[in-house]
Tab-separated table of C-alpha atoms in Angstrom:
chain	number	residue	atom	x	y	z
A	1	MET	CA	77.207	89.427	75.024
A	2	PHE	CA	80.754	88.274	74.222
A	3	LYS	CA	81.346	87.522	77.881
A	4	HIS	CA	78.120	85.504	77.943
A	5	THR	CA	79.155	83.577	74.847
A	6	ILE	CA	82.543	82.666	76.319
A	7	LEU	CA	80.957	81.621	79.606
A	8	ASP	CA	78.216	79.599	77.908
A	9	THR	CA	80.715	77.877	75.623
A	10	PHE	CA	82.937	76.993	78.547
A	11	LEU	CA	79.947	75.688	80.485
A	12	LEU	CA	78.852	73.681	77.457
A	13	ILE	CA	82.246	71.965	77.214
A	14	VAL	CA	82.236	71.224	80.938
A	15	LEU	CA	78.741	69.754	80.616
A	16	CYS	CA	79.865	67.614	77.672
A	17	ILE	CA	82.682	66.205	79.803
A	18	ILE	CA	80.336	65.617	82.753
A	19	GLN	CA	77.850	63.928	80.422
A	20	GLN	CA	80.505	61.594	79.051
A	21	TYR	CA	82.178	60.656	82.314
A	22	ALA	CA	79.552	60.973	84.991
A	23	VAL	CA	75.987	61.120	83.707
A	24	SER	CA	76.482	58.382	81.113
A	25	ARG	CA	77.379	56.052	83.969
A	26	LEU	CA	74.022	56.638	85.654
A	27	VAL	CA	72.348	53.991	83.549
A	28	ILE	CA	68.730	53.457	84.594
A	29	PHE	CA	66.700	50.828	82.714
A	30	GLY	CA	69.440	50.706	80.092
A	31	VAL	CA	69.431	54.443	79.270
A	32	PHE	CA	70.675	57.662	80.849
A	33	PRO	CA	69.592	61.321	80.919
A	34	ASP	CA	71.216	63.902	78.637
A	35	ILE	CA	72.225	67.115	80.390
A	36	VAL	CA	73.826	68.542	77.222
A	37	THR	CA	70.444	68.449	75.471
A	38	ILE	CA	68.911	70.318	78.409
A	39	TYR	CA	71.556	73.024	78.200
A	40	ILE	CA	71.296	73.327	74.389
A	41	ALA	CA	67.521	73.678	74.705
A	42	PHE	CA	67.946	76.259	77.443
A	43	THR	CA	70.342	78.393	75.341
A	44	ALA	CA	68.023	78.130	72.344
A	45	ILE	CA	65.056	79.258	74.458
A	46	ARG	CA	67.081	82.052	75.981
A	47	TYR	CA	69.008	83.374	72.966
A	48	GLY	CA	67.072	82.166	69.923
A	49	GLN	CA	67.130	79.571	67.199
A	50	LYS	CA	70.384	80.638	65.517
A	51	GLN	CA	72.319	80.637	68.765
A	52	GLY	CA	70.678	77.399	69.820
A	53	THR	CA	71.669	75.754	66.569
A	54	THR	CA	75.255	77.028	66.905
A	55	TYR	CA	75.551	75.857	70.518
A	56	GLY	CA	74.101	72.526	69.458
A	57	PHE	CA	76.684	72.255	66.705
A	58	MET	CA	79.553	73.067	69.116
A	59	ALA	CA	78.208	70.649	71.726
A	60	GLY	CA	77.934	67.981	69.034
A	61	ILE	CA	81.579	68.482	68.014
A	62	ALA	CA	82.767	68.324	71.667
A	63	THR	CA	80.631	65.298	72.532
A	64	GLY	CA	81.588	63.617	69.265
A	65	ILE	CA	85.313	64.008	69.927
A	66	LEU	CA	84.870	62.535	73.391
A	67	SER	CA	82.512	59.741	72.352
A	68	GLY	CA	84.096	58.841	69.020
A	69	SER	CA	81.025	59.353	66.797
A	70	ILE	CA	81.574	62.979	65.827
A	71	GLY	CA	79.290	63.185	62.782
A	72	THR	CA	76.228	61.648	64.402
A	73	GLU	CA	76.578	63.681	67.569
A	74	THR	CA	77.058	66.929	65.635
A	75	LEU	CA	73.996	66.364	63.493
A	76	THR	CA	71.808	65.313	66.422
A	77	LYS	CA	72.775	68.162	68.706
A	78	THR	CA	72.499	70.751	65.942
A	79	ILE	CA	68.944	69.686	65.196
A	80	GLU	CA	68.151	69.628	68.920
A	81	GLY	CA	69.273	73.267	69.199
A	82	PHE	CA	67.284	74.189	66.120
A	83	VAL	CA	63.989	72.647	67.247
A	84	ALA	CA	64.315	74.037	70.770
A	85	GLY	CA	64.725	77.472	69.165
A	86	TYR	CA	61.023	77.415	68.241
A	87	PHE	CA	60.343	78.061	71.930
A	88	TYR	CA	62.551	81.130	72.051
A	89	ILE	CA	61.506	83.674	74.677
A	90	PRO	CA	62.603	87.162	73.558
A	91	GLU	CA	64.034	89.559	76.133
A	92	ASP	CA	61.120	91.922	75.689
A	93	SER	CA	58.624	89.103	76.100
A	94	HIS	CA	55.636	89.729	78.335
A	95	ALA	CA	55.182	86.037	79.015
A	96	SER	CA	54.446	85.087	82.591
A	97	SER	CA	56.839	82.913	84.557
A	98	ARG	CA	54.407	80.024	84.134
A	99	GLN	CA	54.403	80.456	80.367
A	100	LYS	CA	58.186	80.666	80.369
A	101	LYS	CA	58.373	77.474	82.351
A	102	GLN	CA	56.047	75.758	79.905
A	103	MET	CA	58.129	76.975	76.970
A	104	TYR	CA	61.270	75.629	78.657
A	105	TYR	CA	59.749	72.200	79.276
A	106	LYS	CA	58.295	71.997	75.774
A	107	GLY	CA	61.638	72.988	74.273
A	108	VAL	CA	63.548	70.403	76.285
A	109	LEU	CA	60.952	67.714	75.573
A	110	LEU	CA	60.934	68.289	71.823
A	111	ALA	CA	64.728	68.543	71.608
A	112	SER	CA	65.146	65.397	73.678
A	113	VAL	CA	62.620	63.334	71.684
A	114	ILE	CA	63.912	64.430	68.286
A	115	GLY	CA	67.526	64.029	69.407
A	116	ARG	CA	66.913	60.515	70.722
A	117	VAL	CA	64.954	59.458	67.646
A	118	LEU	CA	67.653	60.719	65.306
A	119	TYR	CA	70.448	59.221	67.346
A	120	THR	CA	68.737	55.825	67.620
A	121	LEU	CA	68.037	55.752	63.882
A	122	MET	CA	71.551	56.772	62.965
A	123	ILE	CA	73.400	54.574	65.400
A	124	ASN	CA	71.280	51.548	64.551
A	125	VAL	CA	71.026	52.256	60.877
A	126	LEU	CA	72.194	48.792	59.893
A	127	SER	CA	70.525	46.909	62.705
A	128	LEU	CA	67.356	48.698	63.582
A	129	PRO	CA	65.860	47.450	66.840
A	130	THR	CA	62.208	46.649	67.129
A	131	THR	CA	59.719	49.488	67.269
A	132	LEU	CA	58.840	48.526	70.811
A	133	HIS	CA	62.455	48.629	71.875
A	134	MET	CA	62.985	51.998	70.181
A	135	THR	CA	59.888	53.449	71.808
A	136	TYR	CA	60.977	52.155	75.182
A	137	SER	CA	64.524	53.470	74.790
A	138	ILE	CA	63.436	56.892	73.552
A	139	GLY	CA	60.606	57.152	76.074
A	140	VAL	CA	62.670	56.263	79.129
A	141	ALA	CA	65.624	58.411	78.027
A	142	THR	CA	63.313	61.386	77.477
A	143	LEU	CA	61.624	60.800	80.814
A	144	LEU	CA	64.959	60.752	82.618
A	145	THR	CA	66.083	63.876	80.763
A	146	MET	CA	62.853	65.628	81.724
A	147	ILE	CA	63.319	64.710	85.392
A	148	VAL	CA	66.798	66.226	85.339
A	149	ALA	CA	65.381	69.217	83.443
A	150	VAL	CA	62.897	69.826	86.278
A	151	PHE	CA	65.724	69.859	88.820
A	152	ALA	CA	67.851	72.085	86.572
A	153	TYR	CA	64.975	74.520	86.129
A	154	GLN	CA	64.252	74.734	89.850
A	155	MET	CA	67.892	75.119	90.807
A	156	PHE	CA	69.422	77.252	88.038
A	157	PHE	CA	67.270	78.200	85.037
A	158	LYS	CA	64.168	79.526	86.778
A	159	LYS	CA	65.945	82.608	88.074
A	160	ILE	CA	67.557	83.336	84.723
A	161	LEU	CA	64.414	82.859	82.614
A	162	VAL	CA	62.111	84.773	84.937
A	163	ASN	CA	64.510	87.735	85.091
A	164	ASN	CA	65.113	87.572	81.339
B	1	MET	CA	70.070	90.688	44.518
B	2	PRO	CA	68.137	92.564	47.218
B	3	ASN	CA	65.679	89.699	47.152
B	4	LEU	CA	68.496	87.256	47.754
B	5	PHE	CA	69.696	89.243	50.821
B	6	LYS	CA	66.129	89.451	52.039
B	7	PHE	CA	65.807	85.686	51.650
B	8	PHE	CA	69.040	85.106	53.582
B	9	SER	CA	68.115	87.506	56.397
B	10	ASN	CA	64.636	86.011	56.740
B	11	ASN	CA	65.774	82.411	56.680
B	12	ASN	CA	69.206	82.618	58.219
B	13	ALA	CA	68.308	80.082	60.948
B	14	TYR	CA	67.418	77.518	58.282
B	15	LEU	CA	70.534	78.321	56.326
B	16	LEU	CA	72.641	77.965	59.461
B	17	LEU	CA	70.983	74.628	60.131
B	18	LEU	CA	71.714	73.546	56.571
B	19	LEU	CA	75.327	74.627	56.919
B	20	TYR	CA	75.832	72.798	60.207
B	21	CYS	CA	74.001	69.732	58.968
B	22	GLY	CA	76.153	69.790	55.855
B	23	ILE	CA	79.279	69.880	58.003
B	24	ALA	CA	77.866	67.088	60.151
B	25	GLY	CA	77.146	65.086	57.006
B	26	LEU	CA	80.719	65.586	55.852
B	27	LEU	CA	81.969	64.525	59.261
B	28	ILE	CA	79.867	61.365	59.003
B	29	LYS	CA	81.156	60.703	55.498
B	30	PHE	CA	84.812	61.323	56.343
B	31	GLU	CA	84.758	59.752	59.787
B	32	GLU	CA	87.238	57.145	58.526
B	33	HIS	CA	89.542	59.788	57.027
B	34	TYR	CA	93.060	59.969	58.450
B	35	SER	CA	92.868	63.556	59.798
B	36	LEU	CA	89.494	63.002	61.455
B	37	LYS	CA	90.638	59.681	62.857
B	38	SER	CA	93.692	61.399	64.290
B	39	LEU	CA	91.429	63.991	65.961
B	40	LEU	CA	89.166	61.282	67.331
B	41	SER	CA	92.124	59.261	68.597
B	42	ARG	CA	93.293	62.344	70.511
B	43	GLY	CA	89.796	62.598	71.901
B	44	THR	CA	90.070	58.972	72.930
B	45	GLU	CA	93.340	59.743	74.706
B	46	VAL	CA	91.721	62.638	76.570
B	47	ARG	CA	88.802	60.379	77.420
B	48	ALA	CA	91.129	57.642	78.658
B	49	THR	CA	93.118	60.082	80.787
B	50	LEU	CA	89.952	61.499	82.330
B	51	SER	CA	88.540	58.019	82.851
B	52	GLN	CA	91.723	56.939	84.589
B	53	GLY	CA	91.581	59.970	86.874
B	54	LEU	CA	87.943	59.322	87.666
B	55	SER	CA	88.663	55.645	88.306
B	56	GLU	CA	91.442	56.559	90.707
B	57	ILE	CA	89.162	58.962	92.553
B	58	SER	CA	86.458	56.294	92.636
B	59	LEU	CA	88.979	53.745	93.911
B	60	TYR	CA	90.086	56.119	96.647
B	61	ILE	CA	86.487	56.780	97.662
B	62	ASN	CA	85.725	53.054	97.715
B	63	LEU	CA	88.927	52.168	99.563
B	64	LYS	CA	87.132	51.546	102.843
B	65	GLN	CA	84.632	49.171	101.250
B	66	GLU	CA	87.451	47.489	99.367
B	67	ASN	CA	89.379	47.009	102.616
B	68	GLU	CA	86.335	45.556	104.334
B	69	LYS	CA	85.829	43.196	101.424
B	70	LEU	CA	89.477	42.120	101.556
B	71	THR	CA	89.276	41.616	105.311
B	72	LEU	CA	86.268	39.353	104.818
B	73	GLN	CA	88.076	37.445	102.097
B	74	ASN	CA	91.130	37.112	104.337
B	75	SER	CA	88.973	35.798	107.160
B	76	ALA	CA	87.395	33.224	104.870
B	77	LEU	CA	90.817	32.173	103.555
B	78	LEU	CA	92.262	32.000	107.061
B	79	ALA	CA	89.353	29.836	108.195
B	80	ASP	CA	89.959	27.604	105.188
B	81	VAL	CA	93.682	27.352	105.962
B	82	ILE	CA	92.935	26.496	109.594
B	83	VAL	CA	90.437	23.778	108.654
B	84	LYS	CA	92.738	22.263	106.026
B	85	GLY	CA	95.785	22.588	108.285
B	86	ASN	CA	93.950	20.771	111.059
B	87	ALA	CA	92.897	18.044	108.656
B	88	LEU	CA	96.505	17.652	107.450
B	89	ARG	CA	97.879	17.572	110.982
B	90	ASP	CA	95.221	15.084	112.052
B	91	THR	CA	95.984	12.853	109.104
B	92	ALA	CA	99.727	12.979	109.794
B	93	SER	CA	99.143	12.309	113.477
B	94	ILE	CA	96.786	9.408	112.752
B	95	ASP	CA	99.219	7.918	110.209
B	96	ARG	CA	102.085	8.086	112.708
B	97	ALA	CA	99.978	6.612	115.453
B	98	ALA	CA	98.775	3.806	113.189
B	99	SER	CA	102.331	2.954	112.189
B	100	PHE	CA	103.441	2.994	115.834
B	101	MET	CA	100.503	0.842	116.910
B	102	ASN	CA	101.260	-1.791	114.297
B	103	ASN	CA	104.806	-2.165	115.601
B	104	ALA	CA	104.017	-1.868	119.320
B	105	PRO	CA	104.432	-5.002	121.458
B	106	VAL	CA	101.226	-4.327	123.393
B	107	HIS	CA	97.705	-3.555	122.323
B	108	LEU	CA	97.137	0.166	121.995
B	109	ILE	CA	93.750	1.867	121.772
B	110	PRO	CA	93.711	4.999	119.638
B	111	ALA	CA	91.996	8.075	121.053
B	112	ARG	CA	91.464	11.709	120.272
B	113	VAL	CA	91.927	14.533	122.739
B	114	VAL	CA	88.525	16.191	122.950
B	115	GLU	CA	89.188	18.640	125.727
B	116	ARG	CA	92.088	19.879	127.751
B	117	ARG	CA	92.601	22.353	130.485
B	118	PHE	CA	96.139	23.558	130.938
B	119	ASP	CA	96.998	25.989	133.683
B	120	THR	CA	99.915	26.392	136.014
B	121	SER	CA	99.417	23.101	137.849
B	122	GLU	CA	96.059	21.443	137.299
B	123	ASN	CA	96.436	20.148	133.777
B	124	VAL	CA	93.835	17.658	132.664
B	125	MET	CA	92.867	16.144	129.317
B	126	ILE	CA	89.798	14.253	128.215
B	127	ILE	CA	90.004	11.604	125.509
B	128	ASP	CA	87.155	10.130	123.488
B	129	VAL	CA	87.504	6.523	124.652
B	130	GLY	CA	86.135	5.098	127.857
B	131	ASP	CA	84.829	2.070	129.595
B	132	LYS	CA	83.060	0.930	126.429
B	133	GLN	CA	86.357	0.710	124.567
B	134	GLY	CA	88.055	-1.151	127.405
B	135	ILE	CA	89.769	1.764	129.082
B	136	GLU	CA	90.563	1.387	132.760
B	137	LYS	CA	91.927	3.633	135.440
B	138	ASP	CA	95.741	3.836	135.616
B	139	MET	CA	96.336	2.906	132.007
B	140	ALA	CA	99.254	4.694	130.360
B	141	VAL	CA	98.555	7.242	127.659
B	142	LEU	CA	101.244	7.796	125.063
B	143	THR	CA	102.135	8.932	121.567
B	144	PRO	CA	104.962	7.835	119.295
B	145	ASP	CA	106.948	10.737	120.770
B	146	GLY	CA	106.624	9.517	124.314
B	147	LEU	CA	104.589	9.240	127.466
B	148	VAL	CA	101.623	11.583	127.791
B	149	GLY	CA	100.103	10.637	131.136
B	150	ARG	CA	97.836	8.215	132.876
B	151	VAL	CA	94.115	7.611	132.982
B	152	ILE	CA	92.679	8.800	136.285
B	153	GLN	CA	88.948	8.571	135.682
B	154	VAL	CA	86.816	6.628	133.219
B	155	SER	CA	83.242	7.163	132.088
B	156	ARG	CA	81.239	5.219	129.515
B	157	ASN	CA	82.720	6.942	126.456
B	158	TYR	CA	85.390	9.241	127.820
B	159	ALA	CA	88.402	9.095	130.045
B	160	LYS	CA	90.160	11.773	132.037
B	161	VAL	CA	93.918	11.818	131.717
B	162	MET	CA	96.408	13.309	134.129
B	163	PRO	CA	99.226	14.440	131.844
B	164	LEU	CA	102.888	14.295	132.659
B	165	ILE	CA	102.797	18.043	133.147
B	166	HIS	CA	100.676	17.837	136.284
B	167	SER	CA	102.058	18.728	139.689
B	168	GLU	CA	100.843	15.440	141.172
B	169	PHE	CA	102.095	13.223	138.405
B	170	SER	CA	105.174	11.077	138.861
B	171	VAL	CA	106.634	8.094	137.084
B	172	SER	CA	109.670	5.880	137.497
B	173	VAL	CA	112.153	6.459	134.726
B	174	VAL	CA	115.518	5.166	133.662
B	175	SER	CA	118.260	6.586	131.478
B	176	ASP	CA	119.186	4.544	128.429
B	177	SER	CA	123.017	4.564	128.508
B	178	SER	CA	123.918	4.877	132.203
B	179	ASN	CA	120.831	2.941	133.316
B	180	THR	CA	120.251	5.372	136.182
B	181	HIS	CA	116.831	5.279	137.795
B	182	GLY	CA	114.824	8.154	139.188
B	183	ILE	CA	111.366	9.665	139.585
B	184	LEU	CA	110.114	12.099	136.983
B	185	ARG	CA	107.953	14.997	138.131
B	186	TRP	CA	106.926	18.342	136.772
B	187	ASN	CA	107.511	21.467	138.840
B	188	GLY	CA	104.776	23.580	137.224
B	189	GLU	CA	107.111	25.981	135.487
B	190	GLN	CA	108.092	25.319	131.893
B	191	GLU	CA	105.684	23.154	129.911
B	192	GLN	CA	108.378	21.252	128.039
B	193	ILE	CA	110.713	20.676	130.985
B	194	ALA	CA	110.213	18.089	133.764
B	195	GLN	CA	112.584	17.101	136.555
B	196	MET	CA	114.140	13.780	137.416
B	197	HIS	CA	114.470	13.314	141.173
B	198	TYR	CA	116.290	10.969	143.527
B	199	VAL	CA	119.316	10.403	141.357
B	200	PRO	CA	122.248	9.962	143.744
B	201	LEU	CA	125.432	11.931	143.192
B	202	SER	CA	127.245	8.616	142.830
B	203	SER	CA	125.325	7.963	139.614
B	204	SER	CA	126.645	9.046	136.287
B	205	MET	CA	124.249	11.069	134.183
B	206	TYR	CA	125.064	12.818	130.956
B	207	LYS	CA	123.420	15.442	128.863
B	208	ARG	CA	121.419	14.215	125.865
B	209	GLU	CA	120.834	10.833	127.513
B	210	LYS	CA	117.438	9.485	126.591
B	211	ILE	CA	114.986	8.773	129.378
B	212	SER	CA	112.246	6.180	129.245
B	213	THR	CA	109.836	4.588	131.676
B	214	ALA	CA	111.299	2.019	134.062
B	215	ASP	CA	110.146	-1.388	135.057
B	216	PHE	CA	109.298	-0.034	138.505
B	217	SER	CA	106.375	1.961	137.221
B	218	THR	CA	102.981	0.878	138.507
B	219	PHE	CA	101.104	1.930	135.398
B	220	ALA	CA	103.435	2.440	132.472
B	221	LEU	CA	105.084	-0.166	130.337
B	222	ARG	CA	108.822	-0.352	130.423
B	223	GLY	CA	110.599	1.541	127.671
B	224	ILE	CA	108.103	4.250	126.794
B	225	PRO	CA	110.240	7.226	125.782
B	226	VAL	CA	109.845	10.275	128.000
B	227	GLY	CA	112.468	12.779	126.891
B	228	LYS	CA	116.150	13.593	127.065
B	229	VAL	CA	118.478	15.086	129.648
B	230	ILE	CA	119.273	18.728	129.037
B	231	GLU	CA	120.747	19.776	132.385
B	232	VAL	CA	122.417	17.957	135.303
B	233	ILE	CA	122.733	19.984	138.512
B	234	PRO	CA	124.428	18.395	141.548
B	235	GLU	CA	122.732	19.220	144.840
B	236	LYS	CA	123.303	18.128	148.432
B	237	GLN	CA	122.582	14.382	148.098
B	238	PHE	CA	121.069	14.033	144.671
B	239	TYR	CA	121.282	15.456	141.224
B	240	ARG	CA	118.531	17.685	139.999
B	241	ILE	CA	118.122	16.762	136.378
B	242	ASN	CA	116.058	18.692	133.855
B	243	ILE	CA	114.439	16.598	131.161
B	244	GLU	CA	113.113	17.956	127.913
B	245	LEU	CA	109.888	16.074	127.296
B	246	GLY	CA	109.388	14.270	124.018
B	247	VAL	CA	105.693	15.099	123.756
B	248	ASP	CA	104.632	18.546	122.657
B	249	PHE	CA	101.539	19.061	124.775
B	250	SER	CA	100.588	22.247	122.995
B	251	SER	CA	99.835	20.394	119.748
B	252	LEU	CA	98.553	17.137	121.091
B	253	THR	CA	95.509	15.887	119.187
B	254	HIS	CA	95.735	12.096	119.006
B	255	VAL	CA	97.012	9.684	121.634
B	256	MET	CA	97.046	5.964	122.369
B	257	VAL	CA	96.092	4.167	125.516
B	258	ALA	CA	98.189	1.144	126.410
B	259	GLU	CA	96.270	-1.758	127.815
B	260	LYS	CA	97.264	-2.564	131.365
B	261	THR	CA	100.147	-5.003	131.627
B	262	VAL	CA	101.326	-4.241	135.137
B	263	ASP	CA	100.484	-6.950	137.598
B	264	SER	CA	97.987	-5.700	140.190
B	265	GLU	CA	99.704	-7.813	142.825
B	266	LYS	CA	102.833	-5.746	142.340
B	267	VAL	CA	100.856	-2.525	142.685
B	268	ASP	CA	99.249	-3.706	145.914
B	269	LEU	CA	102.596	-4.695	147.300
B	270	MET	CA	104.033	-1.286	146.409
B	271	ARG	CA	101.094	0.450	148.081
B	272	GLU	CA	101.565	-1.568	151.243
B	273	ALA	CA	105.224	-0.719	151.246
B	274	THR	CA	104.400	2.982	150.877
B	275	ASP	CA	101.862	2.818	153.669
B	276	THR	CA	104.325	1.225	156.064
B	277	GLY	CA	106.948	3.813	155.193
B	278	ILE	CA	109.466	1.311	153.830
B	279	ASN	CA	109.605	2.957	150.463
B	280	SER	CA	111.099	6.361	150.848
B	281	SER	CA	112.995	7.248	147.781
B	282	GLN	CA	112.033	5.292	144.703
B	283	THR	CA	108.241	5.656	144.906
B	284	ASP	CA	105.953	8.493	145.753
B	285	GLN	CA	102.400	8.964	146.958
B	286	THR	CA	100.872	8.722	143.539
B	287	ASN	CA	102.326	5.344	142.632
B	288	PRO	CA	104.885	6.154	139.952
């Protein structure tokens, strides 16, 4: 367990760096996908709500230090981890691989939407954009995150979740 | 108390969320605090360092494209320099020619070299004036630097010029200080060097003497500069004299055509003399 925690934490920090320096440059229609959210959601689904919340908190601190808005990032990512934890798949779960996949997608989707909404509201607290603009921004960002989540599931997470 | 523990164990996820959110709230509140600012500034440094590294990698990856872009830019600039350089040279050449024409004792027709073919012996130029502009065969072509050649063929708008650096070209010339006469020809070797023939050993020729066209010429006016003596080599009967030509044929763009002033009666007489074999040394087959 300890080994897993160290490895996951290390991976989380690496993903935060990749998000800041590589993924955030892949701007499509003015927004970009969030791979840190995907990983937070994955850990929450795999280990539970408490762990998800803690990983979210750590990811928020790391991302915040790198991006410069530490408080906002910490709050957003913590809540993302918490909400994704509702889709926790216990080790002794008898859920089919299809159900696990659905849980994973639902977890990522909810975390992404709530994270984006919170972030948009907090960043633009003094100059709120129009509802249409917010919907567009959140919708496209979530869509992009979900596309990356599909690739991540097929390439890495499927094996882990199915064997869990 | 047991109820309190039970509450904590049942709702520890919520409590954890509250704790983390509380910390996040504090971080938001104290984001402007010195210690937090210091931490964030270190984060900025890390970010800048990583960004610089990534930029360098990106630059290295894009080096080929960057080189291609620079090559294209260089080509465009070079083309621009060539066009502007040509325009400058043309302007300078035209200005010089205009000044020369204003001071020349005879009427000169300005022309531009539109084509030229230079090889080892058969050098020919085409200028953009012809019959329409009053050009006739055997007119002298010159620049302010000196004699260029003679017109050998005329069409409606163009004229073909046999330049001085043609194996069949010859012209009567005279040196300015010693007043020695001779025939200037080109031996097909160096572009800038022609030879002065039929100068007897009894004559006195010196290096750096200026050479110009003589009165004996059947096409050129007297006094058109040709070049200067750079080498005097005594041979069996005559000197062989190398003349550095005044005209740089490699950069010739604008010329002038001198209207004919040589009396045709004189030319006919010279031709007759050549045909009967009287003239043996001071004229040649191509009517210098």
